[in-house]
Coordinates of C-alpha atoms in Angstrom, one line a residue:
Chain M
X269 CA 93.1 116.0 108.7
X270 CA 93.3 119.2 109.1
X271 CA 89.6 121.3 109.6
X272 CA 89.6 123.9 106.7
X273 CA 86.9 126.7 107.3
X274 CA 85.2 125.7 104.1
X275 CA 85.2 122.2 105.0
X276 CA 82.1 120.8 105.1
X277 CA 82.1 119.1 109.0
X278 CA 79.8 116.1 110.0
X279 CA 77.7 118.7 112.0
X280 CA 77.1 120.6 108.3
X281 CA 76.2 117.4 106.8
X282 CA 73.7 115.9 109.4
X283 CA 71.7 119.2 108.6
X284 CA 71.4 118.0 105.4
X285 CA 70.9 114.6 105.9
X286 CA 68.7 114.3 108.6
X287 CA 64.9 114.8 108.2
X288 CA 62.6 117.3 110.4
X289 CA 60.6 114.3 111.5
X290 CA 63.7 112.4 112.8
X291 CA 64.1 115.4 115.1
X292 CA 60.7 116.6 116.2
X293 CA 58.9 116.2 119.1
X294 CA 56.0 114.2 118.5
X295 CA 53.7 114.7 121.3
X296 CA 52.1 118.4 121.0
X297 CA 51.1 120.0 123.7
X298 CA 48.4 122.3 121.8
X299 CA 45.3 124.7 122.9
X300 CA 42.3 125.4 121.0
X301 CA 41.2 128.9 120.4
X302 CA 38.5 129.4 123.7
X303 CA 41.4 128.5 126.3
X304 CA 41.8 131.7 128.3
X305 CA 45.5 132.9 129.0
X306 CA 45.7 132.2 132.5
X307 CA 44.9 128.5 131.4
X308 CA 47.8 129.0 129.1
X309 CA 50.0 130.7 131.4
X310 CA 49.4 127.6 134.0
X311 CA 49.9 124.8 131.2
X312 CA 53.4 126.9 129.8
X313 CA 54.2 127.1 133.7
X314 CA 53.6 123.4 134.6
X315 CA 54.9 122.1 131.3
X316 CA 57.9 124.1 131.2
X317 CA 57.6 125.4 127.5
X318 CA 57.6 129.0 126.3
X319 CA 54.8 128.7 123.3
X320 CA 51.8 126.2 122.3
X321 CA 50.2 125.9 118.6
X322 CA 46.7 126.7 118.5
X323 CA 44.2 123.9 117.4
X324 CA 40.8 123.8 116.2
X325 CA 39.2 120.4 115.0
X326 CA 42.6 119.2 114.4
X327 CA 43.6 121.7 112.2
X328 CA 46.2 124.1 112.8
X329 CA 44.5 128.1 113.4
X330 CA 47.7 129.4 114.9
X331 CA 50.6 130.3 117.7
X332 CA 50.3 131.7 121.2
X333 CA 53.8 131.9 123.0
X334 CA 54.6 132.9 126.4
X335 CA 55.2 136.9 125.3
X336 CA 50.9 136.9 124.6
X337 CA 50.9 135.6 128.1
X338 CA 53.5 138.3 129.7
X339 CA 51.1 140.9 127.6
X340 CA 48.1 139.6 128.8
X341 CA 49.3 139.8 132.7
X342 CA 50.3 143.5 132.0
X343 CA 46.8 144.6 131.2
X344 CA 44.9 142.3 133.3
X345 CA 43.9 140.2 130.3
X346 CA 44.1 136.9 131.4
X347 CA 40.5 135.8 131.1
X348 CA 40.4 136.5 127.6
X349 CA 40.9 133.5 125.3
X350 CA 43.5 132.2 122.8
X351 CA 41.8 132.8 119.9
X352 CA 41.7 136.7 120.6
X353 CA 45.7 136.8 120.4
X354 CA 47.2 134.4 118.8
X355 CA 49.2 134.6 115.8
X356 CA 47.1 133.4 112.7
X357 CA 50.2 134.4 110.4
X358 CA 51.9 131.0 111.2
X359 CA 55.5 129.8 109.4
X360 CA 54.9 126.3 109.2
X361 CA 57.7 123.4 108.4
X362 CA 56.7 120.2 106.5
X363 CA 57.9 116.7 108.6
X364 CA 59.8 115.5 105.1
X365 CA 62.0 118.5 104.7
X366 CA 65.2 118.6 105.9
X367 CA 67.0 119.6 109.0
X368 CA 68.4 122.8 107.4
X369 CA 65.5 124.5 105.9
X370 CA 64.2 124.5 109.6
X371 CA 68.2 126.0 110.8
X372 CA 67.4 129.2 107.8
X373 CA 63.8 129.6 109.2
X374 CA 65.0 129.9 112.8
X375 CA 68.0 132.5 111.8
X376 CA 65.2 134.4 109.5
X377 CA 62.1 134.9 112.1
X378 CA 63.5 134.5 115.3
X379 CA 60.6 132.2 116.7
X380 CA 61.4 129.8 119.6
X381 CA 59.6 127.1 117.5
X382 CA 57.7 125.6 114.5
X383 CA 54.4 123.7 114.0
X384 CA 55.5 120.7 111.9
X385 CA 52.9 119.8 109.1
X386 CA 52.6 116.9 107.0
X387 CA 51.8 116.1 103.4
X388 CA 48.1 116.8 104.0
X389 CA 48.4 119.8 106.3
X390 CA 47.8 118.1 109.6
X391 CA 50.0 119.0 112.5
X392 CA 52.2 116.4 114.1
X393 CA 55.3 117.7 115.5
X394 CA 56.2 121.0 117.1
X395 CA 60.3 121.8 116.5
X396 CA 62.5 123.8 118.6
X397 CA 66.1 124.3 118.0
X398 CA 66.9 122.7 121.7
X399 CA 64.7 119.4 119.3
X400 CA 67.8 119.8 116.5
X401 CA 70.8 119.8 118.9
X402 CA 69.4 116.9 120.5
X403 CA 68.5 115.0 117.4
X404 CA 72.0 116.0 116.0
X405 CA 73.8 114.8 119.3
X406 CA 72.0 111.7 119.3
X407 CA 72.2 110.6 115.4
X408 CA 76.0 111.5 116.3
X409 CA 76.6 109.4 119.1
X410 CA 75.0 106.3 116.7
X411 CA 77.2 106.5 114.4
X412 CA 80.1 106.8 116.3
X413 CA 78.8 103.6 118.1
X414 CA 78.4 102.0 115.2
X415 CA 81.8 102.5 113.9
X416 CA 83.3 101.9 116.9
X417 CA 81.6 98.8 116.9
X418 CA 83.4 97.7 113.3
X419 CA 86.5 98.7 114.2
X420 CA 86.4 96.3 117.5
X421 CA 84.6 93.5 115.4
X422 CA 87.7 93.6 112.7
X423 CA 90.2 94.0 115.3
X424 CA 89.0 91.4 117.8
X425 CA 88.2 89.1 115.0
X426 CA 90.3 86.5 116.0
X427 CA 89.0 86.8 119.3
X428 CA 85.5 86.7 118.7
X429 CA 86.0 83.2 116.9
X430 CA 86.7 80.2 118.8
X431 CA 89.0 77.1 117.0
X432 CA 92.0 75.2 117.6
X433 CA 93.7 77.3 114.9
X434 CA 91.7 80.1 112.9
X435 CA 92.8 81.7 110.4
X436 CA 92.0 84.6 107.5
X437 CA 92.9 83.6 104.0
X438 CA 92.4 86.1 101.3
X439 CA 93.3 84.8 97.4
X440 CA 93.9 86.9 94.9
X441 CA 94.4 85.7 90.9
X442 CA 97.0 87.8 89.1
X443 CA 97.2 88.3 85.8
X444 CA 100.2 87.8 83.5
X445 CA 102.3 91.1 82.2
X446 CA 99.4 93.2 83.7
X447 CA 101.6 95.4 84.8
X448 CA 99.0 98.2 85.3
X449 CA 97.3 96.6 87.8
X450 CA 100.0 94.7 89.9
X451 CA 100.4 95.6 92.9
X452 CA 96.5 95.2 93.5
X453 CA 96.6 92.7 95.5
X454 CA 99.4 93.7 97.2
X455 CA 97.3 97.0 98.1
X456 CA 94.2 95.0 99.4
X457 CA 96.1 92.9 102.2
X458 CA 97.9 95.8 103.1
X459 CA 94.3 97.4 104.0
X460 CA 93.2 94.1 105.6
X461 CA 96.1 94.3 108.2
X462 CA 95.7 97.9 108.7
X463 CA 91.6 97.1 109.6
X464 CA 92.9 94.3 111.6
X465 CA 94.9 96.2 113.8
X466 CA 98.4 95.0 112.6
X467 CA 101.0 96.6 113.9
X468 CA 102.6 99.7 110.6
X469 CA 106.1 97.9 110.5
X470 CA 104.8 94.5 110.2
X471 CA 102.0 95.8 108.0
X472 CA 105.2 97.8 105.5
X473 CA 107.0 94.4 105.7
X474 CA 103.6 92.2 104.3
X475 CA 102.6 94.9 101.7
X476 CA 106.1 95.1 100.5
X477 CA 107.2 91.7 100.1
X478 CA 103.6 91.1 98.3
X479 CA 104.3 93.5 96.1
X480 CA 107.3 92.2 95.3
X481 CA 105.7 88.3 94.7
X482 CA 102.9 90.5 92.5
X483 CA 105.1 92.0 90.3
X484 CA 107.2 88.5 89.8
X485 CA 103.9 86.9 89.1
X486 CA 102.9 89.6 86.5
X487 CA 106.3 89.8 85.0
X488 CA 107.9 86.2 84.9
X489 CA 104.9 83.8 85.0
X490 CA 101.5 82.9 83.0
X491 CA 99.5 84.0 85.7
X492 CA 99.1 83.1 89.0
X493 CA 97.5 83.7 92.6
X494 CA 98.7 85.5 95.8
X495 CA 97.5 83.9 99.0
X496 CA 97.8 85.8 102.6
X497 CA 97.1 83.5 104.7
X498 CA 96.5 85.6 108.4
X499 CA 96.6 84.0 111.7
X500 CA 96.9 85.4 114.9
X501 CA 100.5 85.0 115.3
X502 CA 102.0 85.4 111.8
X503 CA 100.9 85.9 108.3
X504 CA 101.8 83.4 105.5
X505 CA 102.4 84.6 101.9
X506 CA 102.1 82.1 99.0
X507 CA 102.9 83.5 95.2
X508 CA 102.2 80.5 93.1
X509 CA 101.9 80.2 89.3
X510 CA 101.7 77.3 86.8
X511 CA 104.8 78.0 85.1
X512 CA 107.0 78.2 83.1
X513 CA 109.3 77.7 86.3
X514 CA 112.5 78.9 86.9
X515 CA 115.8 76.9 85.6
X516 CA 118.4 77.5 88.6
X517 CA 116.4 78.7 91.5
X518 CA 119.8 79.4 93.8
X519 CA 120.6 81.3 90.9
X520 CA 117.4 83.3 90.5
X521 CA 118.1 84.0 94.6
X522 CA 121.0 86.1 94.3
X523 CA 121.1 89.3 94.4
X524 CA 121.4 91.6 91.0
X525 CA 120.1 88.0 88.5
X526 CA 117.5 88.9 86.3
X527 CA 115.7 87.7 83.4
X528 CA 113.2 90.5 83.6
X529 CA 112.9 91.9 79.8
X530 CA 113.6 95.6 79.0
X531 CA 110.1 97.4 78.9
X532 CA 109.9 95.8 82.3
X533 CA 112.8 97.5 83.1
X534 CA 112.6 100.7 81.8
X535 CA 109.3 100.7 84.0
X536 CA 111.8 100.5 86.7
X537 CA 111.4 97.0 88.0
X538 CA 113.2 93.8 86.7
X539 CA 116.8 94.7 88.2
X540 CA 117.3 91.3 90.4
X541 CA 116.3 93.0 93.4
X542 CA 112.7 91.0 94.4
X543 CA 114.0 88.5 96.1
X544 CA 116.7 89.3 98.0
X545 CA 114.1 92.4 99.3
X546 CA 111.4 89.8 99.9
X547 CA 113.8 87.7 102.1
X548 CA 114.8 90.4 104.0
X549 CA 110.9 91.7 104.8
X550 CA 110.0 87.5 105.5
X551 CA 110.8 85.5 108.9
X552 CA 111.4 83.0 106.8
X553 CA 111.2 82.2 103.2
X554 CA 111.0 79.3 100.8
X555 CA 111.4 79.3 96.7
X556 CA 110.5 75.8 94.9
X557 CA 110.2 75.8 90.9
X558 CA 109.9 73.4 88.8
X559 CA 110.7 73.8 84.6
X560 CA 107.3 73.8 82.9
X561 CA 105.1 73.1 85.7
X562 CA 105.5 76.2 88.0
X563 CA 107.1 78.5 90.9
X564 CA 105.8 78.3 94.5
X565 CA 107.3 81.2 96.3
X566 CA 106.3 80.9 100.6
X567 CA 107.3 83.3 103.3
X568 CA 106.5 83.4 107.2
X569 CA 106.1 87.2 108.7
X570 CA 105.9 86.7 112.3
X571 CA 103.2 88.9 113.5
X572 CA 104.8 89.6 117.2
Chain U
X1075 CA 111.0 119.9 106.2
X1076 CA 107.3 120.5 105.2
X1077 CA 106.5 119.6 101.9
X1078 CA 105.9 123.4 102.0
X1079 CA 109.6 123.9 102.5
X1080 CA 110.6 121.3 100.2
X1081 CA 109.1 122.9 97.1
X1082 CA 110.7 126.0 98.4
X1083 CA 113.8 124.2 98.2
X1084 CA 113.9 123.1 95.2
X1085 CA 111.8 125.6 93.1
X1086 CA 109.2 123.0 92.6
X1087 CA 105.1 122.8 91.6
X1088 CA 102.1 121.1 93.3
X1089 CA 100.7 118.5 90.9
X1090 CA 98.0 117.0 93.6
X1091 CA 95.4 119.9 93.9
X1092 CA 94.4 120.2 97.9
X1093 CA 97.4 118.6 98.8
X1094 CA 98.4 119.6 102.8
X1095 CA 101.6 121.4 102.8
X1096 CA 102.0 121.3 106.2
X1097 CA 102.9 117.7 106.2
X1098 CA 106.3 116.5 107.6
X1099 CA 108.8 114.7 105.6
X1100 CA 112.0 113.0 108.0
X1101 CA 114.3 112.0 104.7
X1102 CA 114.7 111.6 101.2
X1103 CA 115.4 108.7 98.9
X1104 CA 116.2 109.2 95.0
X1105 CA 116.0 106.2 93.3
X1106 CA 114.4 104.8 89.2
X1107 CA 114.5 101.7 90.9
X1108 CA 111.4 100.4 92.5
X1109 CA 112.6 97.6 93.9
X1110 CA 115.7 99.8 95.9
X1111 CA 112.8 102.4 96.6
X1112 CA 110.9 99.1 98.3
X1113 CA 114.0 98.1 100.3
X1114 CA 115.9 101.2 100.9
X1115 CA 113.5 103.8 102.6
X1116 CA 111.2 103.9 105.8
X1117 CA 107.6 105.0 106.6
X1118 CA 107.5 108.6 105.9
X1119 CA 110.7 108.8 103.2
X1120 CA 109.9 111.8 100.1
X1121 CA 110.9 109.8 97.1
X1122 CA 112.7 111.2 94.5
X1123 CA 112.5 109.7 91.0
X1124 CA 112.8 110.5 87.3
X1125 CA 109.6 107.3 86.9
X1126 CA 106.2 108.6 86.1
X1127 CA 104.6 105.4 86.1
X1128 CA 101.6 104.7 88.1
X1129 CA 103.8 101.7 90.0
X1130 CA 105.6 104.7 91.5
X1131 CA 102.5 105.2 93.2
X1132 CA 102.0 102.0 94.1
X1133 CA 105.7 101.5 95.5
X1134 CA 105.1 104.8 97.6
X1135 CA 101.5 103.2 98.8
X1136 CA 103.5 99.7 99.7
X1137 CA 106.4 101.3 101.7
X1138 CA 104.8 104.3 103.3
X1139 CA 106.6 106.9 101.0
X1140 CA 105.1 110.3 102.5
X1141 CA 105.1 112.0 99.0
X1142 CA 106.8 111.6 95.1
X1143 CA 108.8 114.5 93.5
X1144 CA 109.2 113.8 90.0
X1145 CA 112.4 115.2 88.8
X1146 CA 113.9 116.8 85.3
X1147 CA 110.9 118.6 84.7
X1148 CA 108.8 115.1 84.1
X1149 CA 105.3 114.9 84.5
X1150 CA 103.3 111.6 85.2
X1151 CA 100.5 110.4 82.8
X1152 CA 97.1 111.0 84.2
X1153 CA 97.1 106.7 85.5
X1154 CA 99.0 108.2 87.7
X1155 CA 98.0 111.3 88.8
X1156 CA 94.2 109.6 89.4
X1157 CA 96.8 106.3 91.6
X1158 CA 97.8 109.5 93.4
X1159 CA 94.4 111.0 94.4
X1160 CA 93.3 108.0 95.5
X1161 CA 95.8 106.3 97.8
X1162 CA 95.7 110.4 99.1
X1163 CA 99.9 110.5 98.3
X1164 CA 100.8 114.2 97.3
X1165 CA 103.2 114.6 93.9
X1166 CA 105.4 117.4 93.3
X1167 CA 107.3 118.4 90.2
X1168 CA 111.1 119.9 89.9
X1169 CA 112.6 120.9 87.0
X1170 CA 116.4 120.2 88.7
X1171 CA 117.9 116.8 87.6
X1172 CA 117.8 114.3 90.3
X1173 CA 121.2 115.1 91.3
X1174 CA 120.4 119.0 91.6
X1175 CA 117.1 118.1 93.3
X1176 CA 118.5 115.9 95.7
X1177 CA 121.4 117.8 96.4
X1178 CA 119.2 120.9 97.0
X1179 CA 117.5 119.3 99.6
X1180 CA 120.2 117.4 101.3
X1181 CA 122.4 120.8 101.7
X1182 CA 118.8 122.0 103.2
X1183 CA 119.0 119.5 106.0
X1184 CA 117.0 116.9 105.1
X1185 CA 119.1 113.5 105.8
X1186 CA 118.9 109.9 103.8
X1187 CA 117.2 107.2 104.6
X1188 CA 121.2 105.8 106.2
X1189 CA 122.4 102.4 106.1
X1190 CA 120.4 99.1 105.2
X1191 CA 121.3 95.4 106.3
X1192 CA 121.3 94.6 102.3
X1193 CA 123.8 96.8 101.4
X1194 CA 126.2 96.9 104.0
X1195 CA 125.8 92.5 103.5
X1196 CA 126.4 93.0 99.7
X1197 CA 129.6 95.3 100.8
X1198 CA 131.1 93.1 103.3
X1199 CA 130.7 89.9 100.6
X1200 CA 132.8 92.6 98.0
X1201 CA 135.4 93.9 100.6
X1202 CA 135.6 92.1 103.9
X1203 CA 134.3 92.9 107.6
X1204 CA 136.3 95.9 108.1
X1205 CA 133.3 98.6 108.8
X1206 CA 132.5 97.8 112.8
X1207 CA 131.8 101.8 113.4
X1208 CA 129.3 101.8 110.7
X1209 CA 127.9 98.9 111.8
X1210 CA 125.7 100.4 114.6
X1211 CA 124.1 102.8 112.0
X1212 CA 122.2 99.5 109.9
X1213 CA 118.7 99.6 110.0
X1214 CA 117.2 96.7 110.2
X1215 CA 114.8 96.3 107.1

């Protein structure tokens, strides 16, 4: 895919997603409002952080940052306490809101940081931007561990499971002269082998002769099932149906015969073709049929 | 040719909105026949076909046809159109019949999909072995 500027990335959407809680650091480092500013200058020094909220009884009073302190140290100040000049005009964020509304807050004051508030008032988080990159990075690298881990779980599958002989059998039940939806089936093993790993040409060679089986099912017979039957080494197709069966089954195997009625035709299908294409996908391929009781169609794709 | 190119070629219309013209098309195929589309044509083919039906879709999805043209001036139902969206295969629409279109395009440069086991099999039954230079051109299917 190509990145369009007014595609909306995975950064773009984590901003929306994730939650100013999620990202937040938790444990404050706060003053009260009778710390002098050389306390504050030694805590910002020591702690290595550029601003502290202000709090009295719990309750947020305000901001003191490390320009107060360079201020301060100008006019010889630094025995003077919090309180005296802090910011009381504070820009709060609430812990529920989400990652952006913190991102516009940042661009529209320029402050280094935000108290976080919750539903009552109380502070309990202080936010920086350095906290959003970090919480972005990290929710990031998750996900991408988790999908990395699904795509090795499907593709190791057989791996992962230990028996003389395992294998994967997905059934599906076709319906007869449901012509809109053949090909279903057909379109759901294909995405099986792709999440398995398979290799595209065998994978082209499975969806293709399946398709061709489908479309036999839904045109010739009363209904039937489709069977992939995956092992590590090869992938077994079964298109059976309970009837009606075919009369001459050499004759249904050549090339260019077709019973296939005209709407079925016109629709661009029908033209004696299925069989001869799904021999030439299999490994190997048998056709048994019996009048009135039914058509077993089997093929071998060998998966190596 | 870029599908870019293509509807260039042939005078042509987007019908999948979004659809990214940059992609890369190797060779054609023109075919009303599903089942030749299914054995004739490799991954990445641009099918050419006077069939609206959504199975065109599906037959594109099963053999890893790279996009659809719809030719004399045909345009698919919306089963079709909503197939297409969501299988992510772009359509296009000429006006040209599907000798014109194809035509158009071949005399652009863009080659067939060559020669296929089935066929040449089906020729040899009809007229003997007597095609050994052609014979290292056969795709296997």
């Amino acid at each position: 895919m190509n990145a369009n500027p007014g595609e909306v990335t995975r950064v773009q959407e984590l901003v929306y997603e994730l939650k100013i809680d999620q990202v937040m650091t938790r444990d404050v480092i706060s003053v009260t409002p009778d710390t002098t500013l050389g306390d504050l200058k030694e805590l910002l020094r020591t702690k290595r952080i550029s601003g502290v909220p202000v709090v009295q009884e719990g309750a947020l009073v305000g901001m003191i940052s490390i320009e107060n302190v360079i201020l301060a140290l100008e006019r010889g100040e630094l025995a003077a306490p919090v309180g005296s000049r802090m910011t009381t005009d504070v820009v709060s964020v609430r812990a529920e809101d989400t990652v952006v509304s913190a991102v516009n807050l940042f661009a529209r004051y320029g402050y280094g940081r935000f108290p976080v508030l919750d539903g009552k008032g109380a502070l309990v988080g202080i936010l920086t931007k350095g906290d959003i990159v970090r919480g972005m990075l990290k929710r990031m690298e998750v996900e991408w561990q988790a999908e990395e881990l699904e795509r090795y779980r499907a593709s190791h599958i057989f791996e992962d499971i230990e028996s003389d002989e395992t294998g994967l059998i997905l059934r599906y039940r076709v319906k007869r002269q449901d012509f809109i939806r053949a090909g279903e089936a057909a379109s759901k093993i294909k995405r099986a082998l792709e999440r398995l790993g398979a290799h595209p040409r065998i994978i082209r060679r499975v969806a293709v002769a399946s398709y061709e089986a489908e479309t036999n099912l839904v045109i010739h017979s009363v209904g039937g099932e489709i069977i992939a039957e995956i092992h590590p080494d090869r992938i077994k197709l079964v298109a059976v149906d309970s009837g009606p069966g075919i009369a001459d089954v050499q004759q249904a195997l050549q090339a260019g015969y077709s019973t296939a009625p005209d709407w079925i035709r016109e629709l661009g299908f029908g033209a004696g073709m299925g069989l001869s294409n799904i021999k030439a996908c299999s490994d190997s391929m048998k056709l048994e049929s019996e009048l009135g009781v039914g058509t077993r169609l089997e093929l071998t794709i060998k998966l190596q | 040719m870029t599908l870019e190119e293509v509807l260039s070629v042939i005078d042509g219309k987007l019908l999948s909105p979004g659809a990214d013209l940059a992609m890369e098309v190797g060779m054609a195929c023109g075919a009303d026949l599903m089942s030749d589309v299914l054995a004739f044509t490799h991954e990445g083919t641009l099918l050419l076909t006077g069939l609206t039906n959504p199975q065109v879709v599906r037959t594109a999805e099963m053999s890893g046809i790279a996009a659809v043209v719809f030719v004399r001036g045909k345009v698919p139902p919306a089963e079709t159109l909503s197939l297409a969206q969501s299988t992510g295969i772009p359509l296009l629409a000429s006006r040209l019949t599907m000798y014109e279109t194809c035509g158009r395009l071949f005399r652009a440069g863009l080659p067939s999909c060559g020669m296929f086991e089935l066929s040449t099999n089906s020729w040899q039954q009809a007229f003997g072995d007597d095609s050994e230079a052609d014979a290292e051109q056969v795709h296997p299917s």
